[in-house]
Amino acid sequence: MPLTVNVHEAKTQFSRLLEQAHAGQEIILAKAGKPYARLVPLAPDGGTVRKPGRLAGRRLPDAFFEPLPPEELAAWE
């Protein structure tokens, strides 16, 4: 269960809260009693690792390389 802490308390206890988050505790930071942000630990390896060549041998369809229709181009501008 997450621990909810108001911003003022978080400022004075930041080191302790940081250690708790690092240990796996989810901490909700509240402003005026309302949830405002979440302090959570990072993934141990920094996140998922992309593996090059995962789609080797697969081809994009030729339609992928065709120009976009004018209305689609206009939406991107």
JSON list of N, CA and C in Angstrom, two decimals:
[
{"chain": "A", "resi": 1, "resn": "MET", "atom": "N", "xyz": [0.85, -1.18, 0.00]},
{"chain": "A", "resi": 1, "resn": "MET", "atom": "CA", "xyz": [0.00, 0.00, 0.00]},
{"chain": "A", "resi": 1, "resn": "MET", "atom": "C", "xyz": [0.89, 1.24, 0.00]},
{"chain": "A", "resi": 2, "resn": "PRO", "atom": "N", "xyz": [0.59, 2.22, -0.86]},
{"chain": "A", "resi": 2, "resn": "PRO", "atom": "CA", "xyz": [1.45, 3.41, -0.93]},
{"chain": "A", "resi": 2, "resn": "PRO", "atom": "C", "xyz": [1.34, 4.26, 0.34]},
{"chain": "A", "resi": 3, "resn": "LEU", "atom": "N", "xyz": [2.41, 4.95, 0.61]},
{"chain": "A", "resi": 3, "resn": "LEU", "atom": "CA", "xyz": [2.47, 5.87, 1.74]},
{"chain": "A", "resi": 3, "resn": "LEU", "atom": "C", "xyz": [2.20, 7.27, 1.18]},
{"chain": "A", "resi": 4, "resn": "THR", "atom": "N", "xyz": [1.25, 8.01, 1.76]},
{"chain": "A", "resi": 4, "resn": "THR", "atom": "CA", "xyz": [0.93, 9.36, 1.31]},
{"chain": "A", "resi": 4, "resn": "THR", "atom": "C", "xyz": [1.56, 10.36, 2.25]},
{"chain": "A", "resi": 5, "resn": "VAL", "atom": "N", "xyz": [2.29, 11.33, 1.67]},
{"chain": "A", "resi": 5, "resn": "VAL", "atom": "CA", "xyz": [3.01, 12.33, 2.45]},
{"chain": "A", "resi": 5, "resn": "VAL", "atom": "C", "xyz": [2.77, 13.70, 1.82]},
{"chain": "A", "resi": 6, "resn": "ASN", "atom": "N", "xyz": [2.46, 14.69, 2.67]},
{"chain": "A", "resi": 6, "resn": "ASN", "atom": "CA", "xyz": [2.30, 16.05, 2.15]},
{"chain": "A", "resi": 6, "resn": "ASN", "atom": "C", "xyz": [3.66, 16.64, 1.78]},
{"chain": "A", "resi": 7, "resn": "VAL", "atom": "N", "xyz": [3.64, 17.58, 0.86]},
{"chain": "A", "resi": 7, "resn": "VAL", "atom": "CA", "xyz": [4.88, 18.16, 0.32]},
{"chain": "A", "resi": 7, "resn": "VAL", "atom": "C", "xyz": [5.74, 18.75, 1.43]},
{"chain": "A", "resi": 8, "resn": "HIS", "atom": "N", "xyz": [5.16, 19.45, 2.37]},
{"chain": "A", "resi": 8, "resn": "HIS", "atom": "CA", "xyz": [5.96, 20.06, 3.44]},
{"chain": "A", "resi": 8, "resn": "HIS", "atom": "C", "xyz": [6.72, 19.00, 4.23]},
{"chain": "A", "resi": 9, "resn": "GLU", "atom": "N", "xyz": [6.04, 17.92, 4.59]},
{"chain": "A", "resi": 9, "resn": "GLU", "atom": "CA", "xyz": [6.71, 16.83, 5.31]},
{"chain": "A", "resi": 9, "resn": "GLU", "atom": "C", "xyz": [7.76, 16.17, 4.42]},
{"chain": "A", "resi": 10, "resn": "ALA", "atom": "N", "xyz": [7.45, 16.02, 3.13]},
{"chain": "A", "resi": 10, "resn": "ALA", "atom": "CA", "xyz": [8.40, 15.40, 2.20]},
{"chain": "A", "resi": 10, "resn": "ALA", "atom": "C", "xyz": [9.68, 16.22, 2.11]},
{"chain": "A", "resi": 11, "resn": "LYS", "atom": "N", "xyz": [9.56, 17.53, 2.17]},
{"chain": "A", "resi": 11, "resn": "LYS", "atom": "CA", "xyz": [10.75, 18.38, 2.11]},
{"chain": "A", "resi": 11, "resn": "LYS", "atom": "C", "xyz": [11.66, 18.14, 3.31]},
{"chain": "A", "resi": 12, "resn": "THR", "atom": "N", "xyz": [11.06, 17.95, 4.47]},
{"chain": "A", "resi": 12, "resn": "THR", "atom": "CA", "xyz": [11.86, 17.78, 5.67]},
{"chain": "A", "resi": 12, "resn": "THR", "atom": "C", "xyz": [12.35, 16.35, 5.85]},
{"chain": "A", "resi": 13, "resn": "GLN", "atom": "N", "xyz": [11.70, 15.39, 5.19]},
{"chain": "A", "resi": 13, "resn": "GLN", "atom": "CA", "xyz": [12.05, 13.98, 5.34]},
{"chain": "A", "resi": 13, "resn": "GLN", "atom": "C", "xyz": [12.50, 13.35, 4.02]},
{"chain": "A", "resi": 14, "resn": "PHE", "atom": "N", "xyz": [12.99, 14.16, 3.08]},
{"chain": "A", "resi": 14, "resn": "PHE", "atom": "CA", "xyz": [13.26, 13.67, 1.73]},
{"chain": "A", "resi": 14, "resn": "PHE", "atom": "C", "xyz": [14.25, 12.50, 1.71]},
{"chain": "A", "resi": 15, "resn": "SER", "atom": "N", "xyz": [15.33, 12.58, 2.46]},
{"chain": "A", "resi": 15, "resn": "SER", "atom": "CA", "xyz": [16.32, 11.49, 2.46]},
{"chain": "A", "resi": 15, "resn": "SER", "atom": "C", "xyz": [15.70, 10.18, 2.91]},
{"chain": "A", "resi": 16, "resn": "ARG", "atom": "N", "xyz": [14.90, 10.23, 3.96]},
{"chain": "A", "resi": 16, "resn": "ARG", "atom": "CA", "xyz": [14.24, 9.02, 4.46]},
{"chain": "A", "resi": 16, "resn": "ARG", "atom": "C", "xyz": [13.26, 8.48, 3.43]},
{"chain": "A", "resi": 17, "resn": "LEU", "atom": "N", "xyz": [12.49, 9.35, 2.79]},
{"chain": "A", "resi": 17, "resn": "LEU", "atom": "CA", "xyz": [11.53, 8.92, 1.78]},
{"chain": "A", "resi": 17, "resn": "LEU", "atom": "C", "xyz": [12.23, 8.34, 0.56]},
{"chain": "A", "resi": 18, "resn": "LEU", "atom": "N", "xyz": [13.34, 8.93, 0.20]},
{"chain": "A", "resi": 18, "resn": "LEU", "atom": "CA", "xyz": [14.12, 8.43, -0.93]},
{"chain": "A", "resi": 18, "resn": "LEU", "atom": "C", "xyz": [14.62, 7.02, -0.65]},
{"chain": "A", "resi": 19, "resn": "GLU", "atom": "N", "xyz": [15.09, 6.78, 0.56]},
{"chain": "A", "resi": 19, "resn": "GLU", "atom": "CA", "xyz": [15.55, 5.43, 0.94]},
{"chain": "A", "resi": 19, "resn": "GLU", "atom": "C", "xyz": [14.39, 4.43, 0.92]},
{"chain": "A", "resi": 20, "resn": "GLN", "atom": "N", "xyz": [13.22, 4.86, 1.39]},
{"chain": "A", "resi": 20, "resn": "GLN", "atom": "CA", "xyz": [12.05, 3.99, 1.38]},
{"chain": "A", "resi": 20, "resn": "GLN", "atom": "C", "xyz": [11.65, 3.64, -0.06]},
{"chain": "A", "resi": 21, "resn": "ALA", "atom": "N", "xyz": [11.67, 4.63, -0.94]},
{"chain": "A", "resi": 21, "resn": "ALA", "atom": "CA", "xyz": [11.32, 4.39, -2.34]},
{"chain": "A", "resi": 21, "resn": "ALA", "atom": "C", "xyz": [12.33, 3.44, -2.97]},
{"chain": "A", "resi": 22, "resn": "HIS", "atom": "N", "xyz": [13.59, 3.64, -2.68]},
{"chain": "A", "resi": 22, "resn": "HIS", "atom": "CA", "xyz": [14.64, 2.77, -3.21]},
{"chain": "A", "resi": 22, "resn": "HIS", "atom": "C", "xyz": [14.44, 1.33, -2.75]},
{"chain": "A", "resi": 23, "resn": "ALA", "atom": "N", "xyz": [13.91, 1.16, -1.54]},
{"chain": "A", "resi": 23, "resn": "ALA", "atom": "CA", "xyz": [13.66, -0.17, -0.99]},
{"chain": "A", "resi": 23, "resn": "ALA", "atom": "C", "xyz": [12.38, -0.80, -1.54]},
{"chain": "A", "resi": 24, "resn": "GLY", "atom": "N", "xyz": [11.63, -0.04, -2.37]},
{"chain": "A", "resi": 24, "resn": "GLY", "atom": "CA", "xyz": [10.44, -0.62, -3.00]},
{"chain": "A", "resi": 24, "resn": "GLY", "atom": "C", "xyz": [9.13, -0.02, -2.56]},
{"chain": "A", "resi": 25, "resn": "GLN", "atom": "N", "xyz": [9.14, 0.88, -1.61]},
{"chain": "A", "resi": 25, "resn": "GLN", "atom": "CA", "xyz": [7.91, 1.51, -1.12]},
{"chain": "A", "resi": 25, "resn": "GLN", "atom": "C", "xyz": [7.45, 2.59, -2.11]},
{"chain": "A", "resi": 26, "resn": "GLU", "atom": "N", "xyz": [6.18, 2.53, -2.50]},
{"chain": "A", "resi": 26, "resn": "GLU", "atom": "CA", "xyz": [5.62, 3.59, -3.35]},
{"chain": "A", "resi": 26, "resn": "GLU", "atom": "C", "xyz": [5.16, 4.71, -2.44]},
{"chain": "A", "resi": 27, "resn": "ILE", "atom": "N", "xyz": [5.53, 5.95, -2.77]},
{"chain": "A", "resi": 27, "resn": "ILE", "atom": "CA", "xyz": [5.19, 7.10, -1.95]},
{"chain": "A", "resi": 27, "resn": "ILE", "atom": "C", "xyz": [4.42, 8.09, -2.81]},
{"chain": "A", "resi": 28, "resn": "ILE", "atom": "N", "xyz": [3.23, 8.47, -2.33]},
{"chain": "A", "resi": 28, "resn": "ILE", "atom": "CA", "xyz": [2.41, 9.46, -3.01]},
{"chain": "A", "resi": 28, "resn": "ILE", "atom": "C", "xyz": [2.66, 10.80, -2.33]},
{"chain": "A", "resi": 29, "resn": "LEU", "atom": "N", "xyz": [3.08, 11.78, -3.12]},
{"chain": "A", "resi": 29, "resn": "LEU", "atom": "CA", "xyz": [3.28, 13.13, -2.60]},
{"chain": "A", "resi": 29, "resn": "LEU", "atom": "C", "xyz": [1.98, 13.90, -2.81]},
{"chain": "A", "resi": 30, "resn": "ALA", "atom": "N", "xyz": [1.50, 14.51, -1.73]},
{"chain": "A", "resi": 30, "resn": "ALA", "atom": "CA", "xyz": [0.22, 15.22, -1.78]},
{"chain": "A", "resi": 30, "resn": "ALA", "atom": "C", "xyz": [0.45, 16.71, -1.56]},
{"chain": "A", "resi": 31, "resn": "LYS", "atom": "N", "xyz": [-0.37, 17.49, -2.23]},
{"chain": "A", "resi": 31, "resn": "LYS", "atom": "CA", "xyz": [-0.33, 18.95, -2.07]},
{"chain": "A", "resi": 31, "resn": "LYS", "atom": "C", "xyz": [-1.72, 19.36, -1.59]},
{"chain": "A", "resi": 32, "resn": "ALA", "atom": "N", "xyz": [-1.79, 19.96, -0.43]},
{"chain": "A", "resi": 32, "resn": "ALA", "atom": "CA", "xyz": [-3.06, 20.33, 0.20]},
{"chain": "A", "resi": 32, "resn": "ALA", "atom": "C", "xyz": [-3.96, 19.10, 0.37]},
{"chain": "A", "resi": 33, "resn": "GLY", "atom": "N", "xyz": [-3.33, 17.95, 0.67]},
{"chain": "A", "resi": 33, "resn": "GLY", "atom": "CA", "xyz": [-4.08, 16.74, 0.92]},
{"chain": "A", "resi": 33, "resn": "GLY", "atom": "C", "xyz": [-4.52, 15.97, -0.32]},
{"chain": "A", "resi": 34, "resn": "LYS", "atom": "N", "xyz": [-4.24, 16.50, -1.51]},
{"chain": "A", "resi": 34, "resn": "LYS", "atom": "CA", "xyz": [-4.64, 15.83, -2.75]},
{"chain": "A", "resi": 34, "resn": "LYS", "atom": "C", "xyz": [-3.41, 15.23, -3.42]},
{"chain": "A", "resi": 35, "resn": "PRO", "atom": "N", "xyz": [-3.52, 13.97, -3.90]},
{"chain": "A", "resi": 35, "resn": "PRO", "atom": "CA", "xyz": [-2.38, 13.33, -4.58]},
{"chain": "A", "resi": 35, "resn": "PRO", "atom": "C", "xyz": [-1.85, 14.20, -5.72]},
{"chain": "A", "resi": 36, "resn": "TYR", "atom": "N", "xyz": [-0.54, 14.34, -5.78]},
{"chain": "A", "resi": 36, "resn": "TYR", "atom": "CA", "xyz": [0.09, 15.26, -6.73]},
{"chain": "A", "resi": 36, "resn": "TYR", "atom": "C", "xyz": [1.16, 14.58, -7.58]},
{"chain": "A", "resi": 37, "resn": "ALA", "atom": "N", "xyz": [1.94, 13.67, -6.98]},
{"chain": "A", "resi": 37, "resn": "ALA", "atom": "CA", "xyz": [3.02, 12.99, -7.69]},
{"chain": "A", "resi": 37, "resn": "ALA", "atom": "C", "xyz": [3.31, 11.68, -6.98]},
{"chain": "A", "resi": 38, "resn": "ARG", "atom": "N", "xyz": [4.09, 10.83, -7.66]},
{"chain": "A", "resi": 38, "resn": "ARG", "atom": "CA", "xyz": [4.43, 9.52, -7.11]},
{"chain": "A", "resi": 38, "resn": "ARG", "atom": "C", "xyz": [5.94, 9.35, -7.11]},
{"chain": "A", "resi": 39, "resn": "LEU", "atom": "N", "xyz": [6.46, 8.86, -6.02]},
{"chain": "A", "resi": 39, "resn": "LEU", "atom": "CA", "xyz": [7.88, 8.56, -5.89]},
{"chain": "A", "resi": 39, "resn": "LEU", "atom": "C", "xyz": [8.01, 7.04, -5.84]},
{"chain": "A", "resi": 40, "resn": "VAL", "atom": "N", "xyz": [8.64, 6.48, -6.87]},
{"chain": "A", "resi": 40, "resn": "VAL", "atom": "CA", "xyz": [8.78, 5.02, -6.98]},
{"chain": "A", "resi": 40, "resn": "VAL", "atom": "C", "xyz": [10.22, 4.69, -7.32]},
{"chain": "A", "resi": 41, "resn": "PRO", "atom": "N", "xyz": [10.65, 3.46, -7.02]},
{"chain": "A", "resi": 41, "resn": "PRO", "atom": "CA", "xyz": [12.02, 3.08, -7.35]},
{"chain": "A", "resi": 41, "resn": "PRO", "atom": "C", "xyz": [12.19, 2.88, -8.85]},
{"chain": "A", "resi": 42, "resn": "LEU", "atom": "N", "xyz": [13.40, 3.09, -9.33]},
{"chain": "A", "resi": 42, "resn": "LEU", "atom": "CA", "xyz": [13.73, 2.80, -10.72]},
{"chain": "A", "resi": 42, "resn": "LEU", "atom": "C", "xyz": [13.87, 1.30, -10.89]},
{"chain": "A", "resi": 43, "resn": "ALA", "atom": "N", "xyz": [13.69, 0.83, -12.11]},
{"chain": "A", "resi": 43, "resn": "ALA", "atom": "CA", "xyz": [13.92, -0.59, -12.39]},
{"chain": "A", "resi": 43, "resn": "ALA", "atom": "C", "xyz": [15.40, -0.88, -12.14]},
{"chain": "A", "resi": 44, "resn": "PRO", "atom": "N", "xyz": [15.74, -2.04, -11.62]},
{"chain": "A", "resi": 44, "resn": "PRO", "atom": "CA", "xyz": [17.13, -2.35, -11.27]},
{"chain": "A", "resi": 44, "resn": "PRO", "atom": "C", "xyz": [18.11, -2.18, -12.43]},
{"chain": "A", "resi": 45, "resn": "ASP", "atom": "N", "xyz": [17.68, -2.52, -13.63]},
{"chain": "A", "resi": 45, "resn": "ASP", "atom": "CA", "xyz": [18.60, -2.42, -14.77]},
{"chain": "A", "resi": 45, "resn": "ASP", "atom": "C", "xyz": [18.40, -1.13, -15.56]},
{"chain": "A", "resi": 46, "resn": "GLY", "atom": "N", "xyz": [17.61, -0.20, -15.03]},
{"chain": "A", "resi": 46, "resn": "GLY", "atom": "CA", "xyz": [17.37, 1.05, -15.75]},
{"chain": "A", "resi": 46, "resn": "GLY", "atom": "C", "xyz": [16.24, 0.94, -16.76]},
{"chain": "A", "resi": 47, "resn": "GLY", "atom": "N", "xyz": [15.53, -0.17, -16.79]},
{"chain": "A", "resi": 47, "resn": "GLY", "atom": "CA", "xyz": [14.43, -0.33, -17.72]},
{"chain": "A", "resi": 47, "resn": "GLY", "atom": "C", "xyz": [14.65, -1.51, -18.64]},
{"chain": "A", "resi": 48, "resn": "THR", "atom": "N", "xyz": [13.78, -1.62, -19.60]},
{"chain": "A", "resi": 48, "resn": "THR", "atom": "CA", "xyz": [13.91, -2.73, -20.54]},
{"chain": "A", "resi": 48, "resn": "THR", "atom": "C", "xyz": [15.02, -2.45, -21.54]},
{"chain": "A", "resi": 49, "resn": "VAL", "atom": "N", "xyz": [15.64, -3.50, -21.99]},
{"chain": "A", "resi": 49, "resn": "VAL", "atom": "CA", "xyz": [16.74, -3.38, -22.94]},
{"chain": "A", "resi": 49, "resn": "VAL", "atom": "C", "xyz": [16.23, -3.77, -24.32]},
{"chain": "A", "resi": 50, "resn": "ARG", "atom": "N", "xyz": [16.46, -2.90, -25.28]},
{"chain": "A", "resi": 50, "resn": "ARG", "atom": "CA", "xyz": [16.06, -3.19, -26.65]},
{"chain": "A", "resi": 50, "resn": "ARG", "atom": "C", "xyz": [17.07, -4.14, -27.28]},
{"chain": "A", "resi": 51, "resn": "LYS", "atom": "N", "xyz": [16.56, -5.08, -28.06]},
{"chain": "A", "resi": 51, "resn": "LYS", "atom": "CA", "xyz": [17.42, -6.04, -28.72]},
{"chain": "A", "resi": 51, "resn": "LYS", "atom": "C", "xyz": [17.36, -5.81, -30.23]},
{"chain": "A", "resi": 52, "resn": "PRO", "atom": "N", "xyz": [18.47, -5.35, -30.83]},
{"chain": "A", "resi": 52, "resn": "PRO", "atom": "CA", "xyz": [18.48, -5.14, -32.27]},
{"chain": "A", "resi": 52, "resn": "PRO", "atom": "C", "xyz": [18.24, -6.46, -33.01]},
{"chain": "A", "resi": 53, "resn": "GLY", "atom": "N", "xyz": [17.55, -6.36, -34.13]},
{"chain": "A", "resi": 53, "resn": "GLY", "atom": "CA", "xyz": [17.33, -7.54, -34.96]},
{"chain": "A", "resi": 53, "resn": "GLY", "atom": "C", "xyz": [16.14, -8.37, -34.56]},
{"chain": "A", "resi": 54, "resn": "ARG", "atom": "N", "xyz": [15.35, -7.87, -33.64]},
{"chain": "A", "resi": 54, "resn": "ARG", "atom": "CA", "xyz": [14.20, -8.63, -33.18]},
{"chain": "A", "resi": 54, "resn": "ARG", "atom": "C", "xyz": [13.20, -8.90, -34.30]},
{"chain": "A", "resi": 55, "resn": "LEU", "atom": "N", "xyz": [13.13, -8.00, -35.26]},
{"chain": "A", "resi": 55, "resn": "LEU", "atom": "CA", "xyz": [12.21, -8.17, -36.38]},
{"chain": "A", "resi": 55, "resn": "LEU", "atom": "C", "xyz": [12.95, -8.53, -37.67]},
{"chain": "A", "resi": 56, "resn": "ALA", "atom": "N", "xyz": [14.12, -9.09, -37.55]},
{"chain": "A", "resi": 56, "resn": "ALA", "atom": "CA", "xyz": [14.90, -9.46, -38.72]},
{"chain": "A", "resi": 56, "resn": "ALA", "atom": "C", "xyz": [14.10, -10.41, -39.62]},
{"chain": "A", "resi": 57, "resn": "GLY", "atom": "N", "xyz": [14.19, -10.17, -40.91]},
{"chain": "A", "resi": 57, "resn": "GLY", "atom": "CA", "xyz": [13.48, -11.02, -41.86]},
{"chain": "A", "resi": 57, "resn": "GLY", "atom": "C", "xyz": [12.07, -10.56, -42.15]},
{"chain": "A", "resi": 58, "resn": "ARG", "atom": "N", "xyz": [11.57, -9.60, -41.41]},
{"chain": "A", "resi": 58, "resn": "ARG", "atom": "CA", "xyz": [10.24, -9.06, -41.68]},
{"chain": "A", "resi": 58, "resn": "ARG", "atom": "C", "xyz": [10.37, -7.82, -42.54]},
{"chain": "A", "resi": 59, "resn": "ARG", "atom": "N", "xyz": [9.46, -7.66, -43.45]},
{"chain": "A", "resi": 59, "resn": "ARG", "atom": "CA", "xyz": [9.47, -6.51, -44.35]},
{"chain": "A", "resi": 59, "resn": "ARG", "atom": "C", "xyz": [8.29, -5.60, -44.05]},
{"chain": "A", "resi": 60, "resn": "LEU", "atom": "N", "xyz": [8.52, -4.31, -44.19]},
{"chain": "A", "resi": 60, "resn": "LEU", "atom": "CA", "xyz": [7.41, -3.37, -44.12]},
{"chain": "A", "resi": 60, "resn": "LEU", "atom": "C", "xyz": [6.65, -3.45, -45.43]},
{"chain": "A", "resi": 61, "resn": "PRO", "atom": "N", "xyz": [5.33, -3.32, -45.39]},
{"chain": "A", "resi": 61, "resn": "PRO", "atom": "CA", "xyz": [4.58, -3.34, -46.64]},
{"chain": "A", "resi": 61, "resn": "PRO", "atom": "C", "xyz": [4.93, -2.13, -47.50]},
{"chain": "A", "resi": 62, "resn": "ASP", "atom": "N", "xyz": [4.82, -2.27, -48.81]},
{"chain": "A", "resi": 62, "resn": "ASP", "atom": "CA", "xyz": [5.14, -1.17, -49.72]},
{"chain": "A", "resi": 62, "resn": "ASP", "atom": "C", "xyz": [4.30, 0.06, -49.42]},
{"chain": "A", "resi": 63, "resn": "ALA", "atom": "N", "xyz": [3.08, -0.11, -48.94]},
{"chain": "A", "resi": 63, "resn": "ALA", "atom": "CA", "xyz": [2.20, 1.02, -48.62]},
{"chain": "A", "resi": 63, "resn": "ALA", "atom": "C", "xyz": [2.82, 1.92, -47.56]},
{"chain": "A", "resi": 64, "resn": "PHE", "atom": "N", "xyz": [3.69, 1.38, -46.73]},
{"chain": "A", "resi": 64, "resn": "PHE", "atom": "CA", "xyz": [4.35, 2.17, -45.69]},
{"chain": "A", "resi": 64, "resn": "PHE", "atom": "C", "xyz": [5.16, 3.32, -46.31]},
{"chain": "A", "resi": 65, "resn": "PHE", "atom": "N", "xyz": [5.71, 3.10, -47.49]},
{"chain": "A", "resi": 65, "resn": "PHE", "atom": "CA", "xyz": [6.59, 4.08, -48.11]},
{"chain": "A", "resi": 65, "resn": "PHE", "atom": "C", "xyz": [5.84, 5.03, -49.05]},
{"chain": "A", "resi": 66, "resn": "GLU", "atom": "N", "xyz": [4.55, 4.84, -49.23]},
{"chain": "A", "resi": 66, "resn": "GLU", "atom": "CA", "xyz": [3.77, 5.73, -50.09]},
{"chain": "A", "resi": 66, "resn": "GLU", "atom": "C", "xyz": [3.52, 7.05, -49.38]},
{"chain": "A", "resi": 67, "resn": "PRO", "atom": "N", "xyz": [3.41, 8.15, -50.16]},
{"chain": "A", "resi": 67, "resn": "PRO", "atom": "CA", "xyz": [3.15, 9.46, -49.53]},
{"chain": "A", "resi": 67, "resn": "PRO", "atom": "C", "xyz": [1.83, 9.46, -48.76]},
{"chain": "A", "resi": 68, "resn": "LEU", "atom": "N", "xyz": [1.79, 10.24, -47.71]},
{"chain": "A", "resi": 68, "resn": "LEU", "atom": "CA", "xyz": [0.57, 10.36, -46.92]},
{"chain": "A", "resi": 68, "resn": "LEU", "atom": "C", "xyz": [-0.46, 11.18, -47.68]},
{"chain": "A", "resi": 69, "resn": "PRO", "atom": "N", "xyz": [-1.73, 10.92, -47.46]},
{"chain": "A", "resi": 69, "resn": "PRO", "atom": "CA", "xyz": [-2.77, 11.74, -48.09]},
{"chain": "A", "resi": 69, "resn": "PRO", "atom": "C", "xyz": [-2.71, 13.17, -47.53]},
{"chain": "A", "resi": 70, "resn": "PRO", "atom": "N", "xyz": [-3.17, 14.15, -48.32]},
{"chain": "A", "resi": 70, "resn": "PRO", "atom": "CA", "xyz": [-3.08, 15.56, -47.88]},
{"chain": "A", "resi": 70, "resn": "PRO", "atom": "C", "xyz": [-3.70, 15.84, -46.51]},
{"chain": "A", "resi": 71, "resn": "GLU", "atom": "N", "xyz": [-4.83, 15.21, -46.18]},
{"chain": "A", "resi": 71, "resn": "GLU", "atom": "CA", "xyz": [-5.46, 15.47, -44.88]},
{"chain": "A", "resi": 71, "resn": "GLU", "atom": "C", "xyz": [-4.61, 14.95, -43.72]},
{"chain": "A", "resi": 72, "resn": "GLU", "atom": "N", "xyz": [-3.89, 13.85, -43.94]},
{"chain": "A", "resi": 72, "resn": "GLU", "atom": "CA", "xyz": [-2.99, 13.34, -42.92]},
{"chain": "A", "resi": 72, "resn": "GLU", "atom": "C", "xyz": [-1.78, 14.26, -42.75]},
{"chain": "A", "resi": 73, "resn": "LEU", "atom": "N", "xyz": [-1.24, 14.75, -43.87]},
{"chain": "A", "resi": 73, "resn": "LEU", "atom": "CA", "xyz": [-0.12, 15.70, -43.79]},
{"chain": "A", "resi": 73, "resn": "LEU", "atom": "C", "xyz": [-0.53, 16.97, -43.06]},
{"chain": "A", "resi": 74, "resn": "ALA", "atom": "N", "xyz": [-1.73, 17.44, -43.33]},
{"chain": "A", "resi": 74, "resn": "ALA", "atom": "CA", "xyz": [-2.22, 18.66, -42.68]},
{"chain": "A", "resi": 74, "resn": "ALA", "atom": "C", "xyz": [-2.33, 18.48, -41.16]},
{"chain": "A", "resi": 75, "resn": "ALA", "atom": "N", "xyz": [-2.71, 17.28, -40.74]},
{"chain": "A", "resi": 75, "resn": "ALA", "atom": "CA", "xyz": [-2.84, 17.01, -39.30]},
{"chain": "A", "resi": 75, "resn": "ALA", "atom": "C", "xyz": [-1.48, 17.06, -38.61]},
{"chain": "A", "resi": 76, "resn": "TRP", "atom": "N", "xyz": [-0.40, 16.77, -39.33]},
{"chain": "A", "resi": 76, "resn": "TRP", "atom": "CA", "xyz": [0.94, 16.78, -38.73]},
{"chain": "A", "resi": 76, "resn": "TRP", "atom": "C", "xyz": [1.56, 18.17, -38.71]},
{"chain": "A", "resi": 77, "resn": "GLU", "atom": "N", "xyz": [0.99, 19.10, -39.43]},
{"chain": "A", "resi": 77, "resn": "GLU", "atom": "CA", "xyz": [1.57, 20.46, -39.49]},
{"chain": "A", "resi": 77, "resn": "GLU", "atom": "C", "xyz": [1.05, 21.34, -38.41]}
]
